[in-house]
Short mmCIF file of C-alpha atoms in Angstrom, two decimals:
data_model
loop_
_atom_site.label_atom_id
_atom_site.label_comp_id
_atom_site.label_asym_id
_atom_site.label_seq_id
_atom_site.Cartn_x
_atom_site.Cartn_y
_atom_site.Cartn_z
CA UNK A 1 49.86 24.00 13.04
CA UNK A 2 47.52 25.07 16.43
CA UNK A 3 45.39 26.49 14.44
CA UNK A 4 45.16 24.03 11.80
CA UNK A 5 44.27 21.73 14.42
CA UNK A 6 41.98 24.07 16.29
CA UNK A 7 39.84 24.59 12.70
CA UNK A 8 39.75 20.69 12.16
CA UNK A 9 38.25 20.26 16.10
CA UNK A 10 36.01 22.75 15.65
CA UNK A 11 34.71 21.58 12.36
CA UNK A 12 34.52 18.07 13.94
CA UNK A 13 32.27 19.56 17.14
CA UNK A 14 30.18 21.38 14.30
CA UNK A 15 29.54 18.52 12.72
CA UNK A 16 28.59 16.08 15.53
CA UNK A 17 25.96 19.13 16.51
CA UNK A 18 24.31 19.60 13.16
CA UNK A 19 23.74 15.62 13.12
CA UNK A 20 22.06 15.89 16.61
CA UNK A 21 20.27 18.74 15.47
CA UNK A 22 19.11 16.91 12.59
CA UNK A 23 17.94 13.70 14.38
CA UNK A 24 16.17 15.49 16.68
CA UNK A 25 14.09 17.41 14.18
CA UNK A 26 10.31 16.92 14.84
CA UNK A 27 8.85 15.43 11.69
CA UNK A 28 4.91 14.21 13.17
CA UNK A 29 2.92 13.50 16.00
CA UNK A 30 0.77 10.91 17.37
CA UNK A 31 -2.62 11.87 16.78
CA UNK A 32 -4.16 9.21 18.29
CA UNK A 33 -2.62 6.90 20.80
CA UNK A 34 -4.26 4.39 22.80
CA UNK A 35 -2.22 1.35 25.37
CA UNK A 36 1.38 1.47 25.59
CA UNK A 37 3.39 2.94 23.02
CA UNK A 38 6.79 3.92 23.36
CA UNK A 39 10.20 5.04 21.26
CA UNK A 40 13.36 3.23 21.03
CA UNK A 41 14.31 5.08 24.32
CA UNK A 42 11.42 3.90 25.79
CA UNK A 43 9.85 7.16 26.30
CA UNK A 44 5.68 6.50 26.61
CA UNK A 45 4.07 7.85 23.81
CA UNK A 46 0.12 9.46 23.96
CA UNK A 47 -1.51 11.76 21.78
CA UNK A 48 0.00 14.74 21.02
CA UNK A 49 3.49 13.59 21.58
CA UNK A 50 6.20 14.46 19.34
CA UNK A 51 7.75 11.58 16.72
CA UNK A 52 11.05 13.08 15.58
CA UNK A 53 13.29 12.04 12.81
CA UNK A 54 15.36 8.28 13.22
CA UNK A 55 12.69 7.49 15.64
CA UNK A 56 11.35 3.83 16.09
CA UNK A 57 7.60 3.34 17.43
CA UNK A 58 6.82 0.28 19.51
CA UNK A 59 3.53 -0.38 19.91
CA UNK A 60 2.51 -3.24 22.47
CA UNK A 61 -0.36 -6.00 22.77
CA UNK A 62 -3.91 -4.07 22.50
CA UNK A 63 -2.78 -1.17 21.63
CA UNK A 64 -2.28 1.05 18.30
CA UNK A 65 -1.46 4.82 17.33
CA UNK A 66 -2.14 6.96 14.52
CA UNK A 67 0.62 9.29 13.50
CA UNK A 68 0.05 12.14 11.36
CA UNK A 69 3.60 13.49 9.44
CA UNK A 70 4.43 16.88 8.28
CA UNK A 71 3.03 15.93 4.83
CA UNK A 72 0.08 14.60 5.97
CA UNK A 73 0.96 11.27 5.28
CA UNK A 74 -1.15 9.26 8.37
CA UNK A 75 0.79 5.71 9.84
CA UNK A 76 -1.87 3.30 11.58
CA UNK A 77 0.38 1.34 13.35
CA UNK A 78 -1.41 -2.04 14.98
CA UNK A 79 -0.70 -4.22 18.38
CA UNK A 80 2.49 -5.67 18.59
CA UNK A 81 4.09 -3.67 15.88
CA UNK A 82 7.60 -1.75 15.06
CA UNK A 83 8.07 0.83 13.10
CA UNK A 84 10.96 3.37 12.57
CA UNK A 85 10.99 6.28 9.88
CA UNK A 86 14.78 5.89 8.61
CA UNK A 87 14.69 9.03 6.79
CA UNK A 88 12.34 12.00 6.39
CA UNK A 89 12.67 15.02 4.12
CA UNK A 90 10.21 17.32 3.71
CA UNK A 91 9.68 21.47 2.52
CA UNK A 92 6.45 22.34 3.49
CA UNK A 93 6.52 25.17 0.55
CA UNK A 94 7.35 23.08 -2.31
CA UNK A 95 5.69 20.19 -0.77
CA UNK A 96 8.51 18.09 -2.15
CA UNK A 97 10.50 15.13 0.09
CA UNK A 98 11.45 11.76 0.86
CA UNK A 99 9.92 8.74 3.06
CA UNK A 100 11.84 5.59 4.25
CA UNK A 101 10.21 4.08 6.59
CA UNK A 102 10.97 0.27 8.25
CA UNK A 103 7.82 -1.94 9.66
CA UNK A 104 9.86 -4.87 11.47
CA UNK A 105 6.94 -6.35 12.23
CA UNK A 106 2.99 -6.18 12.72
CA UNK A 107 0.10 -4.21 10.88
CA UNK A 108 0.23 -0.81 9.05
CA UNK A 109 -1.95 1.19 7.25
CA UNK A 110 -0.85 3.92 5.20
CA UNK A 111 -2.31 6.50 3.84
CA UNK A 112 -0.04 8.73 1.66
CA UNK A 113 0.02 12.82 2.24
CA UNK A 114 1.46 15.31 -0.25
CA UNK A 115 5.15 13.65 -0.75
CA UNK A 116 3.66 10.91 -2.71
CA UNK A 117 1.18 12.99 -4.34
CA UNK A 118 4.51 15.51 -5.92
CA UNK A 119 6.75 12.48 -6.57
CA UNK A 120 5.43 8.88 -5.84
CA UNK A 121 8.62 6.98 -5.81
CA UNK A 122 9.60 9.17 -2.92
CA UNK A 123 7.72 7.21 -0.45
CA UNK A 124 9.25 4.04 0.43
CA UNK A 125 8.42 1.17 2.95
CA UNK A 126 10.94 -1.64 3.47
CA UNK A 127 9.84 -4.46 5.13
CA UNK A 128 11.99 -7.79 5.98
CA UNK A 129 11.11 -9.21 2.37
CA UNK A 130 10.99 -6.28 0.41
CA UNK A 131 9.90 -3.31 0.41
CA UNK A 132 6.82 -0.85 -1.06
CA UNK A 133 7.21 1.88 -3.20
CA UNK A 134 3.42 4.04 -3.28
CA UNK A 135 1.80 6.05 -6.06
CA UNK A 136 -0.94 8.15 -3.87
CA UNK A 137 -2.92 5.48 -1.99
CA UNK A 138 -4.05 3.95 0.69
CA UNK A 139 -2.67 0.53 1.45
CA UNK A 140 -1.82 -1.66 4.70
CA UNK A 141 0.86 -3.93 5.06
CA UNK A 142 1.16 -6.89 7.15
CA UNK A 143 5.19 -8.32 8.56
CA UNK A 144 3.85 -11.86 10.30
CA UNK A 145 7.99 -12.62 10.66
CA UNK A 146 11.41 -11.31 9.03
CA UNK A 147 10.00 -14.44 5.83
CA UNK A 148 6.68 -13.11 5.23
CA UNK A 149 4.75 -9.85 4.43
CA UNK A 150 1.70 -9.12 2.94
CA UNK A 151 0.39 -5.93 1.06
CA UNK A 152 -2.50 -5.03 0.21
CA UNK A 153 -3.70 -1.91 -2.15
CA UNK A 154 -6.93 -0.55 -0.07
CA UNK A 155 -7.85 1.74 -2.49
CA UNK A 156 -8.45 4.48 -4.71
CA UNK A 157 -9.47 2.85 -7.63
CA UNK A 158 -9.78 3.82 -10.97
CA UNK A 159 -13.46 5.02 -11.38
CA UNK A 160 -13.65 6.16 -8.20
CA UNK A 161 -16.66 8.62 -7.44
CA UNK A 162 -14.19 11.05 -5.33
CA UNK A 163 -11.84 12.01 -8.55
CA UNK A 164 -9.04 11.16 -6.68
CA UNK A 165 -5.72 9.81 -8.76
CA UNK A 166 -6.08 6.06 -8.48
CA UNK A 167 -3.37 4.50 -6.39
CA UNK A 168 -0.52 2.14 -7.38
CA UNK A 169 2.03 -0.05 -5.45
CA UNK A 170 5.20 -1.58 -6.24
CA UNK A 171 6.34 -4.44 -4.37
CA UNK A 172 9.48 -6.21 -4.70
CA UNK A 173 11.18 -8.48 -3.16
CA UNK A 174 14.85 -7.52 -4.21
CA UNK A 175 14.53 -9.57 -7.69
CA UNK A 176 10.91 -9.84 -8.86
CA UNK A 177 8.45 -6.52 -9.28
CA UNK A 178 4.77 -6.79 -8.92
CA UNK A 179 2.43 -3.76 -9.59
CA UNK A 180 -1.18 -4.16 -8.04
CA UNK A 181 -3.79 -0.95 -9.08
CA UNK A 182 -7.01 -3.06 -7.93
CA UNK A 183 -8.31 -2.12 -4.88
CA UNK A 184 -8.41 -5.18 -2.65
CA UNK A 185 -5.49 -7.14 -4.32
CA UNK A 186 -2.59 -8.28 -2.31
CA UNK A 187 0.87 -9.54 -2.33
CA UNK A 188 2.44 -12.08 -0.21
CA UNK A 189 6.64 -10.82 -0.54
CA UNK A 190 8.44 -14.25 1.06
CA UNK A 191 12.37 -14.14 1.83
#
């Protein structure tokens, strides 16, 4: 019986240390950060520093950062802004993963990197109406409150001049879908 118990203790401590390991994974960095940015520890945040898996980015009055993932996807995240990246998969070789990401409020622009571009419906942004699903684009997305968000598709469009794959974005709100492939439309997602 000792060592039944023993096995199940040591299988329990194994656990709890791969799912530190895991959230502490370094999936980014901020490539650009300029006022007072922080984590959900409040750890200040500058360029270079680290963003790791589960983290939240807070990112004060006149300030902003640009973080750059492992997939290249790039996150401009505006003054008085929240973000947090709620899950992150990613193999480098295959170049095949998974984005969640949360914006809980404020301005983001995304521009999708190589997940999107192998399997667009694996990069996902929830917001507090909805959320945004991305097919290879570039697209900002504006939380004024936990009632109201706005999207809008900044482009590629569909004869662009760089022969890039136009981009796509599917918004819902839960129970109604809306697809927008125009540069420069929008959606306004209310709760």
């Amino acid at each position: 019986m000792s060592k039944i118990k023993t096995l199940v203790v040591s299988l329990i401590f194994s656990l709890f240390f791969l799912i530190n390991v895991v959230a502490s994974e370094m999936i980014g960095i901020v490539a650009v950060g300029i006022g007072d940015i922080s984590n959900q520890k409040n750890e200040k945040l500058t360029t270079g520093s680290k963003i790791y898996f589960g983290d939240t980015i807070l990112v004060k009055a006149k300030s902003n950062a640009q973080i750059l993932l492992l997939d290249e996807t790039a996150l401009t995240v505006g003054e008085k802004s929240e973000l947090t990246i709620d899950e992150f998969i990613y193999d480098p070789k295959t170049k095949i993963g998974k984005i969640v990401s949360n914006i809980k409020i404020g301005t983001v622009r995304i521009i999708t990197g190589e997940i999107s571009k192998k399997n667009p419906d694996n990069l996902e942004v929830n917001v507090p109406t909805g959320s945004v699903g991305a097919r290879g684009t570039e697209f900002v997305v504006v939380t004024e409150s936990d009632q109201k968000s706005t999207v809008v598709l900044l482009g590629p469009g569909k004869k662009n001049t760089l022969g890039m794959v136009p981009g796509i974005l599917n918004i819902t709100d839960g129970l109604n879908t809306v697809n927008i492939s125009t540069p420069g439309f929008q959606s306004v997602v209310f709760k």
